[in-house]
């Protein structure tokens, strides 16, 4: 087509075959095509040589010559104009035909946005980190928190109740007022209610009393047995009893609240064939002697009758239930009831450290043959409709990458510390950050989702059902979760549980928040001591609402709290009120709430502000290496004693550990050598970082049977800690020690670590599985 155009032009210009029109469209600084250079030439190079070259050079280093149009006749000028028009027509036809030949039509269901050209990355983020930090501290105020505490306080807001729904609507209204577009997530879940018939406890044939309190998901039955005191009901407590030849089989075990979840206490007793469990309040709490308290005993999270899948209304529910439901009854009793029983127990004297004089009485025994107890549980299983409420601040460059900040909304009673404080902080953080975006020019790179969960008192039911419903999306796009549950229960200590990936970020954040005592210190200086991790960090367990995010979904999670030395705040009682919390915090609830809000806000802003996610993948290196070292030492010892076959080799596990080490080091090296202003390069690196936590979920166990699949932080025989314990069992010659089972779990844990290393390495050509 272009050849035909040339021929036509040649004819127009009297058969001069080498003459043609050349255009140079040069853009000025404003982007306008304001300079049009037209050159008629038989050969540019010849003309340059003929003119002695050089004195007129344009910005593209091409020679420029004055137009000779004024030297042409009108007939020639007319020919020029016709030629120009002809070329434009040809160009139009070429463009039209090229578009017409493309028969592919791309359709999309994505929302249509305005075609406004987005700001360049250099101009999107006008605030540096120091400005952002000071803005957050300035805008997050105690006055707003105080107002929220008053608005969201409620005497009754149990999951699925009208009070719960009223609070949900208030939160929705707040999110809308901030310019968000909130939405809800509806589930139909099964929970246990107290029922019309009161649960009863009889001691030596006499009714000790009935109580309003109960433990959801207890076995509904009546059980009998002689009493046995077991301190906190920990594994080590039952081990001490076994060492003293005390048999747990058939006993009604009496334990005090604290240190671990109710469900773990009951599971420990049930594993030793106890007939029932009674749990009484920790005596150091300041609650009244007749105060009832509540909880649940499902060894898991979420609706136990839809294990591993969501409880949406349209779900086809199979006849299934969680393996974490106990087979024995469990019931709470008041401090007065516990005192009445404990003061009359016979049998052996309590071990040192177990004596509890605050319950009254002078005799402290484990329980004798005449101390018969009957436990009658009449709980009723019912279905409730619950709603989770969400609001989102969308990122400006990576909106499809987001973190979640969440808190439970429901409570057994007033739930001031458990839910009201966290809900108030959630709303205040949403207000503060949206205000920074509207009025101060902050534009987060990634999105923040604010979540208000229901049915948290039954074991993070609302949150877990949401995770189950959207698991395939969340584990690819969610890079962090922060829990605001139980965030204040005292003022003496700062405790946190988190993914190792978040350790460094939390520590640096504590250094940027001032202390709670009014001094010039930081939170880090106030609470860290000589060893930050030992003083602040603690394991994340079932009692932490962040646990399902971390171990079920593989999302790096953080949960922290200001607490007291006794760690005995009356959660799960009707005495969880503003007055009690002020007593536990020495009237500094508002000040502590602001500090907690600053910690959450700074962690969140750092994760959505920086080009690279502040998640340190190298933190898992030493943790994995420590487990591998323990396993290696025990394997080699057992092989020398002949208790393990020599065919079990450490070679592959050591290789997997080495692969993770190399992948983490390679990523850190790539970060140091990358252009961090290159958004696409940062996104590639962030994708590698985001794969780590999810890749530590064992792909070899089913979430329905073993939901907490994380091999480092989860629970079950697939974990690295379970491998160490299994080797100890083999060493001790226990009946539970199965060598074949160990070999199977050993191999699967090896390949889980190797798979995580491969995911961290990036592309398939960067993976190294060589020994």
mmCIF file of C-alpha atoms in Angstrom, residues 305-625:
data_model
loop_
_atom_site.group_PDB
_atom_site.id
_atom_site.type_symbol
_atom_site.label_atom_id
_atom_site.label_comp_id
_atom_site.label_asym_id
_atom_site.label_seq_id
_atom_site.Cartn_x
_atom_site.Cartn_y
_atom_site.Cartn_z
ATOM 1 C CA UNK A 305 -20.950 -28.409 62.602
ATOM 2 C CA UNK A 306 -19.517 -27.069 59.330
ATOM 3 C CA UNK A 307 -15.842 -27.997 59.792
ATOM 4 C CA UNK A 308 -13.582 -26.711 57.038
ATOM 5 C CA UNK A 309 -16.328 -25.096 54.957
ATOM 6 C CA UNK A 310 -18.470 -21.952 55.390
ATOM 7 C CA UNK A 311 -21.893 -21.790 56.973
ATOM 8 C CA UNK A 312 -23.538 -19.751 54.226
ATOM 9 C CA UNK A 313 -27.279 -20.258 53.957
ATOM 10 C CA UNK A 314 -26.996 -21.793 50.485
ATOM 11 C CA UNK A 315 -24.325 -24.288 51.565
ATOM 12 C CA UNK A 316 -25.298 -27.947 51.269
ATOM 13 C CA UNK A 317 -24.393 -29.055 54.772
ATOM 14 C CA UNK A 318 -23.054 -32.608 55.017
ATOM 15 C CA UNK A 319 -23.739 -34.504 58.229
ATOM 16 C CA UNK A 320 -20.403 -33.569 59.785
ATOM 17 C CA UNK A 321 -19.020 -32.206 63.003
ATOM 18 C CA UNK A 322 -15.625 -31.142 64.223
ATOM 19 C CA UNK A 323 -13.294 -33.684 65.789
ATOM 20 C CA UNK A 324 -12.612 -30.989 68.404
ATOM 21 C CA UNK A 325 -16.006 -31.394 70.084
ATOM 22 C CA UNK A 326 -15.540 -33.027 73.511
ATOM 23 C CA UNK A 327 -17.190 -36.325 74.377
ATOM 24 C CA UNK A 328 -17.455 -35.472 78.072
ATOM 25 C CA UNK A 329 -19.522 -32.805 79.880
ATOM 26 C CA UNK A 330 -17.866 -29.612 81.052
ATOM 27 C CA UNK A 331 -19.334 -26.891 83.247
ATOM 28 C CA UNK A 332 -18.256 -23.693 84.980
ATOM 29 C CA UNK A 333 -18.852 -23.128 88.680
ATOM 30 C CA UNK A 334 -18.622 -19.987 90.774
ATOM 31 C CA UNK A 335 -15.858 -19.115 93.192
ATOM 32 C CA UNK A 336 -18.192 -19.890 96.119
ATOM 33 C CA UNK A 337 -19.094 -23.323 94.738
ATOM 34 C CA UNK A 338 -15.441 -24.142 94.135
ATOM 35 C CA UNK A 339 -14.582 -23.126 97.707
ATOM 36 C CA UNK A 340 -17.306 -25.368 99.084
ATOM 37 C CA UNK A 341 -15.947 -28.373 97.200
ATOM 38 C CA UNK A 342 -12.231 -27.699 97.663
ATOM 39 C CA UNK A 343 -12.475 -27.178 101.423
ATOM 40 C CA UNK A 344 -13.946 -30.669 101.887
ATOM 41 C CA UNK A 345 -11.763 -32.749 99.562
ATOM 42 C CA UNK A 346 -9.894 -35.672 101.088
ATOM 43 C CA UNK A 347 -7.092 -37.778 99.685
ATOM 44 C CA UNK A 348 -3.482 -36.763 99.148
ATOM 45 C CA UNK A 349 -2.099 -33.338 99.933
ATOM 46 C CA UNK A 350 -1.717 -30.975 97.005
ATOM 47 C CA UNK A 351 1.759 -30.678 95.472
ATOM 48 C CA UNK A 352 3.745 -27.570 96.286
ATOM 49 C CA UNK A 353 2.659 -24.617 94.190
ATOM 50 C CA UNK A 354 -0.878 -25.903 93.767
ATOM 51 C CA UNK A 355 -2.320 -24.731 97.084
ATOM 52 C CA UNK A 356 -5.008 -22.102 96.775
ATOM 53 C CA UNK A 357 -5.819 -20.583 100.178
ATOM 54 C CA UNK A 358 -7.850 -17.796 98.589
ATOM 55 C CA UNK A 359 -10.719 -20.296 98.169
ATOM 56 C CA UNK A 360 -10.994 -20.681 101.923
ATOM 57 C CA UNK A 361 -10.553 -23.691 104.183
ATOM 58 C CA UNK A 362 -7.416 -25.125 105.690
ATOM 59 C CA UNK A 363 -7.326 -28.547 104.072
ATOM 60 C CA UNK A 364 -5.923 -28.800 100.552
ATOM 61 C CA UNK A 365 -6.140 -32.227 99.039
ATOM 62 C CA UNK A 366 -6.411 -33.828 95.581
ATOM 63 C CA UNK A 367 -9.679 -35.626 96.346
ATOM 64 C CA UNK A 368 -10.604 -38.889 98.008
ATOM 65 C CA UNK A 369 -12.746 -41.917 97.239
ATOM 66 C CA UNK A 370 -15.753 -40.454 99.047
ATOM 67 C CA UNK A 371 -15.710 -37.174 97.137
ATOM 68 C CA UNK A 372 -18.298 -38.065 94.521
ATOM 69 C CA UNK A 373 -19.407 -35.415 92.064
ATOM 70 C CA UNK A 374 -22.244 -35.473 89.528
ATOM 71 C CA UNK A 375 -22.206 -33.086 86.570
ATOM 72 C CA UNK A 376 -25.450 -32.564 84.651
ATOM 73 C CA UNK A 377 -25.340 -30.521 81.421
ATOM 74 C CA UNK A 378 -28.570 -29.644 79.590
ATOM 75 C CA UNK A 379 -27.331 -27.196 76.937
ATOM 76 C CA UNK A 380 -29.442 -26.819 73.783
ATOM 77 C CA UNK A 381 -28.052 -26.663 70.244
ATOM 78 C CA UNK A 382 -29.657 -23.857 68.226
ATOM 79 C CA UNK A 383 -29.054 -22.089 64.921
ATOM 80 C CA UNK A 384 -28.360 -18.372 64.782
ATOM 81 C CA UNK A 385 -27.977 -15.880 61.970
ATOM 82 C CA UNK A 386 -24.939 -13.673 62.398
ATOM 83 C CA UNK A 387 -23.439 -10.817 60.402
ATOM 84 C CA UNK A 388 -19.864 -9.678 59.960
ATOM 85 C CA UNK A 389 -19.494 -6.011 58.964
ATOM 86 C CA UNK A 390 -16.733 -4.678 56.695
ATOM 87 C CA UNK A 391 -15.389 -1.382 55.413
ATOM 88 C CA UNK A 392 -12.427 -0.867 53.103
ATOM 89 C CA UNK A 393 -9.888 1.810 52.270
ATOM 90 C CA UNK A 394 -8.654 0.911 48.802
ATOM 91 C CA UNK A 395 -5.012 1.234 47.818
ATOM 92 C CA UNK A 396 -3.936 3.454 44.960
ATOM 93 C CA UNK A 397 -1.540 1.111 43.158
ATOM 94 C CA UNK A 398 -2.059 -2.406 44.565
ATOM 95 C CA UNK A 399 -5.701 -2.348 45.600
ATOM 96 C CA UNK A 400 -5.875 -6.135 45.196
ATOM 97 C CA UNK A 401 -3.365 -6.606 48.023
ATOM 98 C CA UNK A 402 -4.841 -5.944 51.434
ATOM 99 C CA UNK A 403 -4.515 -6.328 55.157
ATOM 100 C CA UNK A 404 -7.351 -6.850 57.637
ATOM 101 C CA UNK A 405 -7.880 -5.217 61.031
ATOM 102 C CA UNK A 406 -10.606 -6.992 62.991
ATOM 103 C CA UNK A 407 -12.339 -7.303 66.348
ATOM 104 C CA UNK A 408 -15.224 -9.310 67.761
ATOM 105 C CA UNK A 409 -18.411 -7.353 68.373
ATOM 106 C CA UNK A 410 -20.419 -9.754 70.560
ATOM 107 C CA UNK A 411 -20.060 -10.617 74.242
ATOM 108 C CA UNK A 412 -21.812 -12.734 76.876
ATOM 109 C CA UNK A 413 -22.631 -9.620 78.910
ATOM 110 C CA UNK A 414 -21.436 -5.998 78.716
ATOM 111 C CA UNK A 415 -18.090 -7.167 77.300
ATOM 112 C CA UNK A 416 -16.501 -3.752 77.763
ATOM 113 C CA UNK A 417 -12.852 -4.876 77.605
ATOM 114 C CA UNK A 418 -13.504 -7.833 75.318
ATOM 115 C CA UNK A 419 -15.435 -6.075 72.553
ATOM 116 C CA UNK A 420 -16.322 -2.432 73.256
ATOM 117 C CA UNK A 421 -12.738 -1.152 73.514
ATOM 118 C CA UNK A 422 -11.656 -2.993 70.383
ATOM 119 C CA UNK A 423 -14.721 -1.888 68.408
ATOM 120 C CA UNK A 424 -14.142 1.724 69.429
ATOM 121 C CA UNK A 425 -10.521 1.539 68.286
ATOM 122 C CA UNK A 426 -11.518 -0.102 65.011
ATOM 123 C CA UNK A 427 -13.876 2.751 64.184
ATOM 124 C CA UNK A 428 -11.412 5.413 65.316
ATOM 125 C CA UNK A 429 -8.627 3.972 63.159
ATOM 126 C CA UNK A 430 -10.956 3.894 60.156
ATOM 127 C CA UNK A 431 -11.907 7.540 60.775
ATOM 128 C CA UNK A 432 -8.308 8.640 61.277
ATOM 129 C CA UNK A 433 -6.895 7.011 58.155
ATOM 130 C CA UNK A 434 -9.749 8.118 55.889
ATOM 131 C CA UNK A 435 -9.289 11.651 57.216
ATOM 132 C CA UNK A 436 -5.572 11.504 56.375
ATOM 133 C CA UNK A 437 -6.470 10.488 52.837
ATOM 134 C CA UNK A 438 -9.128 13.172 52.345
ATOM 135 C CA UNK A 439 -7.358 16.107 53.949
ATOM 136 C CA UNK A 440 -3.633 15.410 54.115
ATOM 137 C CA UNK A 441 -2.720 13.790 50.818
ATOM 138 C CA UNK A 442 -2.012 10.295 52.093
ATOM 139 C CA UNK A 443 -2.490 7.672 49.404
ATOM 140 C CA UNK A 444 -1.859 4.106 50.605
ATOM 141 C CA UNK A 445 -0.396 1.723 48.079
ATOM 142 C CA UNK A 446 -2.408 -1.237 49.360
ATOM 143 C CA UNK A 447 -5.876 -1.666 50.830
ATOM 144 C CA UNK A 448 -7.028 -1.934 54.452
ATOM 145 C CA UNK A 449 -10.156 -3.915 55.340
ATOM 146 C CA UNK A 450 -11.813 -3.133 58.685
ATOM 147 C CA UNK A 451 -13.845 -6.070 60.034
ATOM 148 C CA UNK A 452 -16.339 -6.413 62.897
ATOM 149 C CA UNK A 453 -16.921 -10.102 63.690
ATOM 150 C CA UNK A 454 -19.876 -11.740 65.386
ATOM 151 C CA UNK A 455 -19.968 -14.948 67.477
ATOM 152 C CA UNK A 456 -16.422 -14.475 68.671
ATOM 153 C CA UNK A 457 -17.362 -15.801 72.119
ATOM 154 C CA UNK A 458 -18.084 -19.224 70.613
ATOM 155 C CA UNK A 459 -14.578 -19.524 69.199
ATOM 156 C CA UNK A 460 -13.986 -16.884 66.489
ATOM 157 C CA UNK A 461 -17.006 -18.263 64.635
ATOM 158 C CA UNK A 462 -17.750 -15.243 62.439
ATOM 159 C CA UNK A 463 -14.123 -14.714 61.494
ATOM 160 C CA UNK A 464 -13.447 -18.390 60.781
ATOM 161 C CA UNK A 465 -16.557 -18.802 58.642
ATOM 162 C CA UNK A 466 -15.437 -15.813 56.574
ATOM 163 C CA UNK A 467 -11.992 -17.337 56.169
ATOM 164 C CA UNK A 468 -13.519 -20.643 55.104
ATOM 165 C CA UNK A 469 -15.810 -18.913 52.633
ATOM 166 C CA UNK A 470 -13.093 -16.947 50.865
ATOM 167 C CA UNK A 471 -9.963 -18.956 51.592
ATOM 168 C CA UNK A 472 -8.816 -19.336 47.980
ATOM 169 C CA UNK A 473 -8.854 -15.563 47.490
ATOM 170 C CA UNK A 474 -7.551 -14.512 50.881
ATOM 171 C CA UNK A 475 -4.400 -16.618 50.972
ATOM 172 C CA UNK A 476 -3.282 -15.107 47.661
ATOM 173 C CA UNK A 477 -4.095 -11.467 48.408
ATOM 174 C CA UNK A 478 -4.094 -10.851 52.178
ATOM 175 C CA UNK A 479 -0.669 -10.058 53.596
ATOM 176 C CA UNK A 480 -1.504 -9.422 57.255
ATOM 177 C CA UNK A 481 -4.146 -9.546 59.993
ATOM 178 C CA UNK A 482 -4.220 -7.495 63.209
ATOM 179 C CA UNK A 483 -6.607 -8.426 66.022
ATOM 180 C CA UNK A 484 -8.000 -5.821 68.426
ATOM 181 C CA UNK A 485 -9.628 -8.395 70.734
ATOM 182 C CA UNK A 486 -8.854 -8.218 74.476
ATOM 183 C CA UNK A 487 -6.414 -5.412 73.736
ATOM 184 C CA UNK A 488 -6.587 -3.891 77.238
ATOM 185 C CA UNK A 489 -6.960 -5.835 80.496
ATOM 186 C CA UNK A 490 -4.337 -4.102 82.656
ATOM 187 C CA UNK A 491 -1.390 -1.728 82.487
ATOM 188 C CA UNK A 492 1.637 -3.528 83.902
ATOM 189 C CA UNK A 493 2.800 -5.485 80.860
ATOM 190 C CA UNK A 494 2.755 -5.415 77.078
ATOM 191 C CA UNK A 495 2.360 -8.895 75.582
ATOM 192 C CA UNK A 496 2.120 -9.912 71.939
ATOM 193 C CA UNK A 497 1.711 -12.997 69.775
ATOM 194 C CA UNK A 498 2.596 -12.822 66.108
ATOM 195 C CA UNK A 499 3.987 -14.485 63.047
ATOM 196 C CA UNK A 500 7.791 -14.324 63.108
ATOM 197 C CA UNK A 501 7.510 -12.342 59.876
ATOM 198 C CA UNK A 502 6.054 -9.449 61.920
ATOM 199 C CA UNK A 503 8.506 -9.470 64.830
ATOM 200 C CA UNK A 504 10.832 -6.788 63.462
ATOM 201 C CA UNK A 505 7.978 -4.506 62.458
ATOM 202 C CA UNK A 506 6.357 -4.755 65.889
ATOM 203 C CA UNK A 507 9.642 -4.060 67.645
ATOM 204 C CA UNK A 508 10.406 -0.999 65.518
ATOM 205 C CA UNK A 509 6.850 0.246 66.082
ATOM 206 C CA UNK A 510 7.214 -0.039 69.861
ATOM 207 C CA UNK A 511 10.267 2.210 69.572
ATOM 208 C CA UNK A 512 8.145 4.894 67.867
ATOM 209 C CA UNK A 513 5.321 4.997 70.452
ATOM 210 C CA UNK A 514 5.849 6.800 73.735
ATOM 211 C CA UNK A 515 5.459 4.955 77.025
ATOM 212 C CA UNK A 516 2.240 4.713 79.013
ATOM 213 C CA UNK A 517 3.751 6.062 82.237
ATOM 214 C CA UNK A 518 4.243 9.637 81.010
ATOM 215 C CA UNK A 519 8.028 9.392 80.908
ATOM 216 C CA UNK A 520 10.277 10.157 77.948
ATOM 217 C CA UNK A 521 10.717 6.442 77.262
ATOM 218 C CA UNK A 522 9.243 4.511 74.374
ATOM 219 C CA UNK A 523 7.038 1.455 74.758
ATOM 220 C CA UNK A 524 10.073 -0.604 73.822
ATOM 221 C CA UNK A 525 12.162 0.901 76.612
ATOM 222 C CA UNK A 526 9.294 0.527 79.058
ATOM 223 C CA UNK A 527 8.494 -3.140 78.443
ATOM 224 C CA UNK A 528 11.292 -4.809 76.459
ATOM 225 C CA UNK A 529 13.789 -5.404 79.247
ATOM 226 C CA UNK A 530 17.110 -7.016 78.388
ATOM 227 C CA UNK A 531 15.553 -9.422 75.873
ATOM 228 C CA UNK A 532 12.716 -8.029 73.794
ATOM 229 C CA UNK A 533 11.355 -11.340 72.521
ATOM 230 C CA UNK A 534 11.455 -13.002 75.934
ATOM 231 C CA UNK A 535 9.776 -10.060 77.665
ATOM 232 C CA UNK A 536 7.091 -9.278 75.093
ATOM 233 C CA UNK A 537 6.443 -12.201 72.757
ATOM 234 C CA UNK A 538 4.429 -15.276 73.723
ATOM 235 C CA UNK A 539 3.121 -18.246 71.710
ATOM 236 C CA UNK A 540 -0.092 -17.794 69.761
ATOM 237 C CA UNK A 541 -2.686 -20.348 70.842
ATOM 238 C CA UNK A 542 -6.345 -21.211 70.424
ATOM 239 C CA UNK A 543 -7.354 -18.472 72.856
ATOM 240 C CA UNK A 544 -6.004 -15.835 70.461
ATOM 241 C CA UNK A 545 -8.577 -14.672 67.923
ATOM 242 C CA UNK A 546 -5.784 -14.260 65.356
ATOM 243 C CA UNK A 547 -5.002 -17.986 65.529
ATOM 244 C CA UNK A 548 -7.252 -19.123 62.627
ATOM 245 C CA UNK A 549 -5.847 -16.386 60.387
ATOM 246 C CA UNK A 550 -2.329 -17.508 61.164
ATOM 247 C CA UNK A 551 -2.643 -21.283 61.222
ATOM 248 C CA UNK A 552 -5.729 -22.014 59.104
ATOM 249 C CA UNK A 553 -5.332 -19.396 56.368
ATOM 250 C CA UNK A 554 -1.585 -18.786 56.435
ATOM 251 C CA UNK A 555 -1.931 -15.007 56.886
ATOM 252 C CA UNK A 556 0.819 -13.352 58.981
ATOM 253 C CA UNK A 557 -1.060 -12.202 62.084
ATOM 254 C CA UNK A 558 -0.568 -10.033 65.150
ATOM 255 C CA UNK A 559 -2.380 -9.932 68.473
ATOM 256 C CA UNK A 560 -1.205 -7.851 71.441
ATOM 257 C CA UNK A 561 -2.511 -6.464 74.700
ATOM 258 C CA UNK A 562 -1.762 -4.344 77.731
ATOM 259 C CA UNK A 563 -2.310 -6.629 80.714
ATOM 260 C CA UNK A 564 -1.716 -7.141 84.426
ATOM 261 C CA UNK A 565 0.726 -9.435 86.172
ATOM 262 C CA UNK A 566 -1.992 -11.825 87.283
ATOM 263 C CA UNK A 567 -3.504 -11.966 83.776
ATOM 264 C CA UNK A 568 -6.839 -12.514 85.495
ATOM 265 C CA UNK A 569 -9.269 -9.985 84.085
ATOM 266 C CA UNK A 570 -12.847 -11.364 84.319
ATOM 267 C CA UNK A 571 -13.441 -11.950 80.613
ATOM 268 C CA UNK A 572 -16.577 -13.956 79.887
ATOM 269 C CA UNK A 573 -18.481 -12.641 82.886
ATOM 270 C CA UNK A 574 -21.108 -9.967 83.471
ATOM 271 C CA UNK A 575 -18.477 -8.045 85.412
ATOM 272 C CA UNK A 576 -16.543 -7.115 82.274
ATOM 273 C CA UNK A 577 -17.642 -3.495 82.634
ATOM 274 C CA UNK A 578 -16.062 -0.066 82.276
ATOM 275 C CA UNK A 579 -15.764 0.202 86.061
ATOM 276 C CA UNK A 580 -13.871 -3.094 86.349
ATOM 277 C CA UNK A 581 -11.535 -2.210 83.489
ATOM 278 C CA UNK A 582 -10.755 1.155 85.089
ATOM 279 C CA UNK A 583 -9.895 -0.757 88.260
ATOM 280 C CA UNK A 584 -7.516 -3.062 86.399
ATOM 281 C CA UNK A 585 -5.871 -0.195 84.490
ATOM 282 C CA UNK A 586 -5.635 2.217 87.425
ATOM 283 C CA UNK A 587 -8.036 4.588 85.638
ATOM 284 C CA UNK A 588 -5.878 4.813 82.513
ATOM 285 C CA UNK A 589 -8.108 3.014 80.002
ATOM 286 C CA UNK A 590 -8.290 5.951 77.569
ATOM 287 C CA UNK A 591 -4.550 6.551 77.624
ATOM 288 C CA UNK A 592 -3.848 2.870 77.030
ATOM 289 C CA UNK A 593 -6.429 2.756 74.250
ATOM 290 C CA UNK A 594 -4.693 5.595 72.426
ATOM 291 C CA UNK A 595 -1.319 3.874 72.746
ATOM 292 C CA UNK A 596 -2.815 0.627 71.472
ATOM 293 C CA UNK A 597 -4.363 2.520 68.570
ATOM 294 C CA UNK A 598 -1.003 4.049 67.709
ATOM 295 C CA UNK A 599 0.662 0.635 67.668
ATOM 296 C CA UNK A 600 -2.007 -0.825 65.385
ATOM 297 C CA UNK A 601 -2.109 2.273 63.199
ATOM 298 C CA UNK A 602 1.657 2.477 62.721
ATOM 299 C CA UNK A 603 1.979 -1.218 61.908
ATOM 300 C CA UNK A 604 -0.872 -0.940 59.408
ATOM 301 C CA UNK A 605 0.383 2.255 57.782
ATOM 302 C CA UNK A 606 3.880 0.845 57.415
ATOM 303 C CA UNK A 607 2.478 -2.197 55.645
ATOM 304 C CA UNK A 608 0.446 -0.143 53.160
ATOM 305 C CA UNK A 609 2.820 2.815 52.743
ATOM 306 C CA UNK A 610 6.217 1.347 51.879
ATOM 307 C CA UNK A 611 7.111 0.017 48.441
ATOM 308 C CA UNK A 612 8.110 -3.318 50.000
ATOM 309 C CA UNK A 613 6.141 -5.208 52.649
ATOM 310 C CA UNK A 614 7.811 -4.999 56.047
ATOM 311 C CA UNK A 615 7.772 -8.769 56.570
ATOM 312 C CA UNK A 616 11.122 -10.336 57.415
ATOM 313 C CA UNK A 617 11.269 -13.778 55.769
ATOM 314 C CA UNK A 618 14.664 -14.470 57.336
ATOM 315 C CA UNK A 619 13.014 -14.762 60.785
ATOM 316 C CA UNK A 620 11.837 -18.283 59.997
ATOM 317 C CA UNK A 621 15.398 -19.363 59.166
ATOM 318 C CA UNK A 622 16.544 -19.731 62.771
ATOM 319 C CA UNK A 623 13.198 -21.215 63.890
ATOM 320 C CA UNK A 624 13.267 -23.964 61.260
ATOM 321 C CA UNK A 625 16.967 -24.574 61.888
#
